[in-house]
Amino acid sequence: MSSLKLAVPSASIAIARLVNTGTDNFAIWVLKAPYPSGYVLRDCVFSAELNQIWQEWQQMFTSHSPLDITSRLPSTAVNTLTLVETFPEASINSPTENPSKSPYSSRLMQSLGVNLWRWVFDGLILSCWERSRGMAMGQRTQLRFRLEIRDPDLIALPWEIMQPQPGQSAISLSPDILFSRTISEVEPLPELRTDQAINILLVLGDDHKLQLDQEASLLKKILLEGRPLGKTITDAPCTVKTLVKPTKTELIQELETKAYNVFFYAGHGLPDPDGGSLFLTNELKINGIELAQVLTRTGIKLGVFNACWGARPAAIHHQAIPASSLAEVLIRHGVPAVLGMRDEIADAESQSFIQTFAASLRSCKLIDQAVAAARQELLTL
C-alpha cells in the first residue's frame, strides 16, 4: 500500500514447547538471521521464578482467570473439553483504580520484561541477536525482528516489554528495532496486488461505554486530511467508508462489493474458542473464523481492532485453547497483518494509539513502522 522501500535487515526467533520432556521445557531457535551462521538453537526451562512473576502480572493487569504455563494438559484432553470459564463484561475503558499507575506495577512490569529477555536471549541466541543488531546499525537502518510463538500458553505473555536491563528501553520501543509477533503453521501468502491508495472499511460495533461516533469522526479526519499540519506530498490517497452496527449480511456485502484493503473495527470484543467475538450490535456477534473467511476472500491486507482481548486466546482450566484468539485466527486464515489488543486499555490511550497509527499509515510508513510510532506516542501518556 506504499511505494517501494529499501530492504530492512531481518531476524526471527521461534519458541516451542518440547514434547515428552516435561511440562516446562522449551526450545528457542533462530529462524532467520541476516548472516548464514546465525541459525542457532538452545533448549531451556520456563523457570518457577519466571512463572511466579507472570502470575503476579496477571493478577494485577488482567481481569480473566490467570493462564498457567507450567501445567499443560495433554492436547487430547484440551480438545475434548468445552469452554467453561466465563468472561466478565468489560470495555476498553479502564477501571476506576488504574493498577498501571502504581510504583509496584512499574517494578513488576520491569521485572517481567527483564526476565523474559534473559529467558529468550541467552547463550548463542544472544550472540546472534547482538550480531544481527550490529549489522543493522552498521547499515544505519532498523532491524526488523519477528518473534514466532508456537505454544498457545505463551501467546498471552507481554513480549513487547522485554528489555535487557532495568531502565533500558523495551524491545518494542527501541527506535532501531521494528518488533512484531506471529504464530506457527501460517501458510505462505500469495502474491499480493500493489495498491496505490488506502481504502478503509471502518466498522463501528456495539459498545455503550465508548464514544465510537466521536472516535470515528476523528479517525476519518486523520485518514482523509492527514496530520494536523495538513497533507504532505508523501501521503497516500485514502478513502474511508463507515458502517454503524451492521448485520453480518450488510458487512459481508460491503466487503464483497468494494475493493477495500484495510479493515478497522471499533467496539466490544470478548475471547471465544472460535477466534474471539466482535459485537456488531447489542445482540449480534461475529466470531473470528467467520470474519477471517470474508476478509481473506475479499483481499484485506490489514485488520485493526480497537476492541478488548483481540490478541488473547480463550482459556479453559487456566490453559489457553490453541488457535483461539482473534488475531491468531485471522493470521492463520491468511490475513497478512493484524493489530489487536491483548488485554483491556483505557479509552483515551486506545484512541491515541489508533490515531497515531492511522496517521503513520497514511504517510506511507510500513505497518511495523506505524506500530512503532504509535507505541512511542502511547508511552508519552
Short mmCIF file of N, CA, C and O in Angstrom, two decimals, residues 186-286:
data_model
loop_
_atom_site.label_atom_id
_atom_site.label_comp_id
_atom_site.label_asym_id
_atom_site.label_seq_id
_atom_site.Cartn_x
_atom_site.Cartn_y
_atom_site.Cartn_z
N VAL A 186 1.54 -20.99 9.58
CA VAL A 186 0.97 -19.97 8.70
C VAL A 186 1.41 -20.28 7.28
O VAL A 186 2.60 -20.40 6.99
N GLU A 187 0.44 -20.43 6.39
CA GLU A 187 0.77 -20.72 5.01
C GLU A 187 1.41 -19.51 4.33
O GLU A 187 1.11 -18.37 4.68
N PRO A 188 2.31 -19.75 3.36
CA PRO A 188 2.90 -18.62 2.62
C PRO A 188 1.81 -17.79 1.95
O PRO A 188 0.84 -18.33 1.43
N LEU A 189 1.98 -16.48 1.99
CA LEU A 189 0.99 -15.60 1.38
C LEU A 189 1.08 -15.66 -0.14
O LEU A 189 2.18 -15.79 -0.69
N PRO A 190 -0.04 -15.59 -0.82
CA PRO A 190 0.01 -15.49 -2.28
C PRO A 190 0.57 -14.14 -2.69
O PRO A 190 0.70 -13.23 -1.86
N GLU A 191 0.88 -13.98 -3.95
CA GLU A 191 1.37 -12.69 -4.43
C GLU A 191 0.26 -11.66 -4.29
O GLU A 191 -0.84 -11.83 -4.81
N LEU A 192 0.55 -10.60 -3.55
CA LEU A 192 -0.47 -9.60 -3.26
C LEU A 192 -0.45 -8.50 -4.31
O LEU A 192 0.61 -8.13 -4.84
N ARG A 193 -1.62 -7.98 -4.59
CA ARG A 193 -1.70 -6.87 -5.54
C ARG A 193 -1.06 -5.62 -4.94
O ARG A 193 -1.01 -5.43 -3.73
N THR A 194 -0.56 -4.75 -5.77
CA THR A 194 0.02 -3.49 -5.34
C THR A 194 -1.04 -2.41 -5.41
O THR A 194 -1.63 -2.17 -6.46
N ASP A 195 -1.31 -1.79 -4.28
CA ASP A 195 -2.33 -0.75 -4.20
C ASP A 195 -1.68 0.62 -4.06
O ASP A 195 -0.76 0.80 -3.27
N GLN A 196 -2.16 1.57 -4.81
CA GLN A 196 -1.64 2.93 -4.72
C GLN A 196 -2.41 3.76 -3.70
O GLN A 196 -1.95 4.83 -3.29
N ALA A 197 -3.56 3.27 -3.27
CA ALA A 197 -4.40 4.01 -2.32
C ALA A 197 -4.75 3.13 -1.13
O ALA A 197 -4.72 1.91 -1.21
N ILE A 198 -5.07 3.76 -0.01
CA ILE A 198 -5.54 3.07 1.18
C ILE A 198 -7.06 3.17 1.20
O ILE A 198 -7.62 4.27 1.31
N ASN A 199 -7.72 2.04 1.09
CA ASN A 199 -9.18 2.00 1.07
C ASN A 199 -9.67 1.28 2.33
O ASN A 199 -9.49 0.07 2.47
N ILE A 200 -10.28 2.01 3.22
CA ILE A 200 -10.58 1.52 4.57
C ILE A 200 -12.08 1.34 4.77
O ILE A 200 -12.87 2.24 4.45
N LEU A 201 -12.45 0.19 5.31
CA LEU A 201 -13.81 -0.01 5.80
C LEU A 201 -13.76 0.11 7.33
O LEU A 201 -13.11 -0.69 7.99
N LEU A 202 -14.43 1.11 7.87
CA LEU A 202 -14.46 1.38 9.30
C LEU A 202 -15.79 0.91 9.86
O LEU A 202 -16.84 1.46 9.52
N VAL A 203 -15.75 -0.12 10.69
CA VAL A 203 -16.97 -0.71 11.25
C VAL A 203 -17.10 -0.32 12.72
O VAL A 203 -16.19 -0.60 13.51
N LEU A 204 -18.20 0.31 13.06
CA LEU A 204 -18.49 0.66 14.45
C LEU A 204 -19.49 -0.34 14.99
O LEU A 204 -20.64 -0.38 14.57
N GLY A 205 -19.01 -1.18 15.90
CA GLY A 205 -19.89 -2.17 16.51
C GLY A 205 -20.57 -1.62 17.73
O GLY A 205 -20.70 -0.41 17.92
N ASP A 206 -20.99 -2.51 18.60
CA ASP A 206 -21.74 -2.11 19.79
C ASP A 206 -20.82 -2.02 20.99
O ASP A 206 -20.07 -2.94 21.28
N ASP A 207 -20.85 -0.89 21.66
CA ASP A 207 -20.20 -0.74 22.96
C ASP A 207 -20.70 0.56 23.56
O ASP A 207 -20.24 1.65 23.21
N HIS A 208 -21.67 0.46 24.48
CA HIS A 208 -22.32 1.65 25.01
C HIS A 208 -21.40 2.48 25.89
O HIS A 208 -21.70 3.63 26.20
N LYS A 209 -20.25 1.91 26.29
CA LYS A 209 -19.34 2.63 27.17
C LYS A 209 -18.36 3.52 26.40
O LYS A 209 -17.65 4.31 26.98
N LEU A 210 -18.30 3.38 25.10
CA LEU A 210 -17.34 4.12 24.31
C LEU A 210 -18.03 5.17 23.44
O LEU A 210 -19.15 4.98 23.00
N GLN A 211 -17.30 6.25 23.18
CA GLN A 211 -17.78 7.30 22.29
C GLN A 211 -17.33 6.97 20.87
O GLN A 211 -16.45 7.61 20.30
N LEU A 212 -17.94 5.94 20.28
CA LEU A 212 -17.47 5.43 19.00
C LEU A 212 -17.68 6.43 17.87
O LEU A 212 -16.86 6.53 16.96
N ASP A 213 -18.79 7.18 17.90
CA ASP A 213 -19.04 8.15 16.84
C ASP A 213 -17.96 9.23 16.82
O ASP A 213 -17.47 9.61 15.75
N GLN A 214 -17.58 9.71 18.01
CA GLN A 214 -16.53 10.71 18.08
C GLN A 214 -15.20 10.15 17.61
O GLN A 214 -14.44 10.81 16.88
N GLU A 215 -14.91 8.92 18.01
CA GLU A 215 -13.67 8.28 17.59
C GLU A 215 -13.63 8.11 16.08
O GLU A 215 -12.60 8.36 15.44
N ALA A 216 -14.77 7.70 15.49
CA ALA A 216 -14.82 7.51 14.05
C ALA A 216 -14.60 8.82 13.30
O ALA A 216 -13.89 8.87 12.30
N SER A 217 -15.21 9.88 13.79
CA SER A 217 -15.06 11.19 13.13
C SER A 217 -13.62 11.66 13.16
O SER A 217 -13.09 12.15 12.15
N LEU A 218 -12.96 11.50 14.31
CA LEU A 218 -11.57 11.92 14.42
C LEU A 218 -10.67 11.06 13.55
O LEU A 218 -9.75 11.55 12.89
N LEU A 219 -10.94 9.75 13.53
CA LEU A 219 -10.13 8.84 12.73
C LEU A 219 -10.28 9.16 11.23
O LEU A 219 -9.30 9.18 10.49
N LYS A 220 -11.49 9.40 10.80
CA LYS A 220 -11.71 9.75 9.40
C LYS A 220 -11.02 11.06 9.04
O LYS A 220 -10.47 11.22 7.94
N LYS A 221 -11.03 12.02 9.96
CA LYS A 221 -10.37 13.30 9.71
C LYS A 221 -8.87 13.10 9.50
O LYS A 221 -8.27 13.67 8.58
N ILE A 222 -8.25 12.25 10.33
CA ILE A 222 -6.81 11.97 10.20
C ILE A 222 -6.53 11.26 8.88
O ILE A 222 -5.59 11.61 8.15
N LEU A 223 -7.35 10.28 8.57
CA LEU A 223 -7.10 9.49 7.36
C LEU A 223 -7.36 10.27 6.08
O LEU A 223 -6.63 10.10 5.09
N LEU A 224 -8.35 11.12 6.10
CA LEU A 224 -8.71 11.83 4.87
C LEU A 224 -7.94 13.14 4.70
O LEU A 224 -7.66 13.56 3.58
N GLU A 225 -7.58 13.78 5.83
CA GLU A 225 -6.92 15.08 5.74
C GLU A 225 -5.44 15.03 6.10
O GLU A 225 -4.72 16.00 5.90
N GLY A 226 -4.98 13.91 6.63
CA GLY A 226 -3.58 13.79 7.01
C GLY A 226 -3.34 14.29 8.42
O GLY A 226 -4.26 14.40 9.23
N ARG A 227 -2.11 14.60 8.74
CA ARG A 227 -1.72 15.06 10.06
C ARG A 227 -2.28 16.46 10.32
O ARG A 227 -2.75 17.13 9.40
N PRO A 228 -2.21 16.94 11.59
CA PRO A 228 -2.78 18.25 11.91
C PRO A 228 -2.26 19.38 11.02
O PRO A 228 -2.96 20.35 10.76
N LEU A 229 -1.02 19.28 10.53
CA LEU A 229 -0.47 20.33 9.69
C LEU A 229 -0.93 20.21 8.24
O LEU A 229 -0.55 21.00 7.40
N GLY A 230 -1.72 19.17 7.95
CA GLY A 230 -2.24 19.00 6.60
C GLY A 230 -1.51 17.93 5.84
O GLY A 230 -0.62 17.26 6.33
N LYS A 231 -1.91 17.75 4.59
CA LYS A 231 -1.32 16.72 3.75
C LYS A 231 0.12 17.04 3.39
O LYS A 231 0.53 18.19 3.35
N THR A 232 0.87 15.99 3.11
CA THR A 232 2.22 16.14 2.60
C THR A 232 2.28 15.43 1.26
O THR A 232 1.39 14.68 0.89
N ILE A 233 3.37 15.67 0.55
CA ILE A 233 3.49 15.07 -0.78
C ILE A 233 3.65 13.57 -0.70
O ILE A 233 3.47 12.86 -1.70
N THR A 234 3.99 13.04 0.47
CA THR A 234 4.17 11.60 0.61
C THR A 234 2.89 10.89 1.04
O THR A 234 2.85 9.67 1.08
N ASP A 235 1.86 11.62 1.41
CA ASP A 235 0.62 11.00 1.87
C ASP A 235 -0.03 10.20 0.75
O ASP A 235 -0.13 10.66 -0.39
N ALA A 236 -0.48 8.99 1.10
CA ALA A 236 -1.17 8.14 0.12
C ALA A 236 -2.62 8.57 -0.01
O ALA A 236 -3.24 9.01 0.96
N PRO A 237 -3.20 8.44 -1.21
CA PRO A 237 -4.64 8.68 -1.35
C PRO A 237 -5.41 7.73 -0.43
O PRO A 237 -5.01 6.58 -0.23
N CYS A 238 -6.50 8.22 0.12
CA CYS A 238 -7.22 7.41 1.11
C CYS A 238 -8.71 7.63 1.00
O CYS A 238 -9.19 8.74 0.79
N THR A 239 -9.46 6.53 1.13
CA THR A 239 -10.91 6.59 1.21
C THR A 239 -11.36 5.83 2.46
O THR A 239 -10.73 4.86 2.87
N VAL A 240 -12.44 6.30 3.07
CA VAL A 240 -12.97 5.67 4.28
C VAL A 240 -14.48 5.54 4.15
O VAL A 240 -15.18 6.52 3.90
N LYS A 241 -14.97 4.32 4.33
CA LYS A 241 -16.43 4.08 4.37
C LYS A 241 -16.77 3.57 5.77
O LYS A 241 -16.10 2.68 6.30
N THR A 242 -17.80 4.14 6.38
CA THR A 242 -18.18 3.77 7.75
C THR A 242 -19.48 2.98 7.74
O THR A 242 -20.47 3.38 7.12
N LEU A 243 -19.47 1.87 8.45
CA LEU A 243 -20.68 1.09 8.71
C LEU A 243 -20.96 1.13 10.21
O LEU A 243 -20.08 0.81 11.02
N VAL A 244 -22.16 1.49 10.59
CA VAL A 244 -22.53 1.59 12.00
C VAL A 244 -23.45 0.43 12.36
O VAL A 244 -24.55 0.30 11.79
N LYS A 245 -23.00 -0.42 13.28
CA LYS A 245 -23.76 -1.57 13.76
C LYS A 245 -24.41 -2.36 12.62
O LYS A 245 -25.64 -2.56 12.59
N PRO A 246 -23.61 -2.83 11.69
CA PRO A 246 -24.19 -3.57 10.55
C PRO A 246 -24.59 -4.98 10.95
O PRO A 246 -24.08 -5.54 11.92
N THR A 247 -25.46 -5.58 10.17
CA THR A 247 -25.72 -7.01 10.30
C THR A 247 -24.57 -7.76 9.61
O THR A 247 -23.76 -7.16 8.89
N LYS A 248 -24.50 -9.06 9.80
CA LYS A 248 -23.47 -9.85 9.12
C LYS A 248 -23.62 -9.74 7.61
O LYS A 248 -22.63 -9.60 6.89
N THR A 249 -24.86 -9.79 7.14
CA THR A 249 -25.11 -9.71 5.70
C THR A 249 -24.65 -8.38 5.14
O THR A 249 -23.99 -8.31 4.08
N GLU A 250 -24.96 -7.29 5.85
CA GLU A 250 -24.54 -5.96 5.39
C GLU A 250 -23.03 -5.83 5.37
O GLU A 250 -22.46 -5.26 4.43
N LEU A 251 -22.36 -6.38 6.38
CA LEU A 251 -20.91 -6.32 6.45
C LEU A 251 -20.28 -7.10 5.30
O LEU A 251 -19.37 -6.60 4.61
N ILE A 252 -20.75 -8.30 5.08
CA ILE A 252 -20.19 -9.15 4.02
C ILE A 252 -20.42 -8.54 2.64
O ILE A 252 -19.53 -8.51 1.79
N GLN A 253 -21.63 -8.04 2.42
CA GLN A 253 -21.93 -7.44 1.12
C GLN A 253 -21.05 -6.22 0.85
O GLN A 253 -20.58 -6.03 -0.28
N GLU A 254 -20.80 -5.41 1.86
CA GLU A 254 -19.96 -4.23 1.68
C GLU A 254 -18.53 -4.63 1.33
O GLU A 254 -17.91 -4.05 0.44
N LEU A 255 -18.00 -5.64 2.01
CA LEU A 255 -16.64 -6.09 1.73
C LEU A 255 -16.54 -6.71 0.33
O LEU A 255 -15.53 -6.54 -0.35
N GLU A 256 -17.58 -7.41 -0.08
CA GLU A 256 -17.51 -8.12 -1.36
C GLU A 256 -17.77 -7.22 -2.57
O GLU A 256 -17.40 -7.58 -3.69
N THR A 257 -18.37 -6.07 -2.35
CA THR A 257 -18.70 -5.22 -3.48
C THR A 257 -17.74 -4.05 -3.66
O THR A 257 -17.85 -3.32 -4.65
N LYS A 258 -16.81 -3.85 -2.72
CA LYS A 258 -15.83 -2.76 -2.82
C LYS A 258 -14.42 -3.32 -2.65
O LYS A 258 -14.22 -4.36 -2.03
N ALA A 259 -13.44 -2.61 -3.20
CA ALA A 259 -12.05 -3.07 -3.15
C ALA A 259 -11.34 -2.47 -1.93
O ALA A 259 -10.46 -1.60 -2.05
N TYR A 260 -11.70 -2.93 -0.74
CA TYR A 260 -11.03 -2.46 0.48
C TYR A 260 -9.73 -3.23 0.69
O TYR A 260 -9.63 -4.41 0.33
N ASN A 261 -8.75 -2.57 1.30
CA ASN A 261 -7.53 -3.28 1.68
C ASN A 261 -7.22 -3.15 3.17
O ASN A 261 -6.31 -3.82 3.67
N VAL A 262 -7.96 -2.32 3.90
CA VAL A 262 -7.78 -2.19 5.35
C VAL A 262 -9.14 -2.28 6.02
O VAL A 262 -10.12 -1.66 5.56
N PHE A 263 -9.20 -3.05 7.11
CA PHE A 263 -10.44 -3.23 7.87
C PHE A 263 -10.20 -2.73 9.29
O PHE A 263 -9.35 -3.25 10.01
N PHE A 264 -10.96 -1.68 9.69
CA PHE A 264 -10.93 -1.16 11.06
C PHE A 264 -12.21 -1.58 11.77
O PHE A 264 -13.30 -1.46 11.21
N TYR A 265 -12.06 -2.03 13.03
CA TYR A 265 -13.24 -2.31 13.85
C TYR A 265 -13.06 -1.61 15.19
O TYR A 265 -11.98 -1.69 15.81
N ALA A 266 -14.11 -0.94 15.66
CA ALA A 266 -14.12 -0.35 16.99
C ALA A 266 -15.40 -0.78 17.68
O ALA A 266 -16.49 -0.62 17.14
N GLY A 267 -15.26 -1.34 18.86
CA GLY A 267 -16.43 -1.81 19.59
C GLY A 267 -16.04 -2.79 20.67
O GLY A 267 -14.90 -2.83 21.13
N HIS A 268 -17.00 -3.62 21.05
CA HIS A 268 -16.82 -4.55 22.17
C HIS A 268 -16.37 -5.91 21.65
O HIS A 268 -16.89 -6.41 20.64
N GLY A 269 -15.40 -6.51 22.31
CA GLY A 269 -14.94 -7.84 21.94
C GLY A 269 -14.75 -8.71 23.17
O GLY A 269 -14.53 -8.22 24.27
N LEU A 270 -14.85 -10.02 22.96
CA LEU A 270 -14.66 -10.99 24.04
C LEU A 270 -13.86 -12.17 23.50
O LEU A 270 -13.94 -12.52 22.32
N PRO A 271 -13.07 -12.84 24.37
CA PRO A 271 -12.42 -14.10 23.95
C PRO A 271 -13.47 -15.16 23.66
O PRO A 271 -14.55 -15.18 24.26
N ASP A 272 -13.14 -16.05 22.72
CA ASP A 272 -14.07 -17.10 22.32
C ASP A 272 -13.26 -18.19 21.63
O ASP A 272 -12.28 -17.88 20.94
N PRO A 273 -13.61 -19.47 21.80
CA PRO A 273 -12.83 -20.54 21.16
C PRO A 273 -12.75 -20.44 19.65
O PRO A 273 -11.80 -20.91 19.04
N ASP A 274 -13.75 -19.81 19.01
CA ASP A 274 -13.77 -19.70 17.55
C ASP A 274 -13.16 -18.39 17.07
O ASP A 274 -13.63 -17.78 16.12
N GLY A 275 -12.10 -17.95 17.72
CA GLY A 275 -11.41 -16.75 17.27
C GLY A 275 -11.94 -15.46 17.84
O GLY A 275 -11.86 -14.42 17.20
N GLY A 276 -12.46 -15.50 19.05
CA GLY A 276 -12.99 -14.29 19.66
C GLY A 276 -14.34 -13.92 19.09
O GLY A 276 -14.79 -14.46 18.09
N SER A 277 -14.99 -12.96 19.75
CA SER A 277 -16.29 -12.47 19.31
C SER A 277 -16.26 -10.95 19.24
O SER A 277 -15.79 -10.30 20.17
N LEU A 278 -16.78 -10.39 18.16
CA LEU A 278 -16.94 -8.96 18.00
C LEU A 278 -18.44 -8.66 17.94
O LEU A 278 -19.18 -9.30 17.20
N PHE A 279 -18.88 -7.67 18.72
CA PHE A 279 -20.29 -7.33 18.78
C PHE A 279 -20.61 -6.30 17.69
O PHE A 279 -20.18 -5.15 17.76
N LEU A 280 -21.37 -6.73 16.69
CA LEU A 280 -21.82 -5.82 15.65
C LEU A 280 -22.98 -4.97 16.16
O LEU A 280 -23.07 -3.78 15.88
N THR A 281 -23.89 -5.59 16.91
CA THR A 281 -24.98 -4.90 17.59
C THR A 281 -25.00 -5.40 19.03
O THR A 281 -24.15 -6.18 19.44
N ASN A 282 -26.00 -4.96 19.78
CA ASN A 282 -26.09 -5.38 21.17
C ASN A 282 -26.21 -6.89 21.31
O ASN A 282 -25.72 -7.48 22.27
N GLU A 283 -26.86 -7.55 20.37
CA GLU A 283 -27.09 -8.99 20.46
C GLU A 283 -26.39 -9.79 19.36
O GLU A 283 -26.21 -11.00 19.50
N LEU A 284 -26.00 -9.13 18.28
CA LEU A 284 -25.44 -9.83 17.13
C LEU A 284 -23.91 -9.80 17.19
O LEU A 284 -23.30 -8.73 17.26
N LYS A 285 -23.30 -11.00 17.15
CA LYS A 285 -21.85 -11.12 17.18
C LYS A 285 -21.36 -11.81 15.90
O LYS A 285 -22.11 -12.53 15.24
N ILE A 286 -20.09 -11.58 15.61
CA ILE A 286 -19.42 -12.32 14.56
C ILE A 286 -18.13 -12.86 15.14
O ILE A 286 -17.41 -12.14 15.85
#
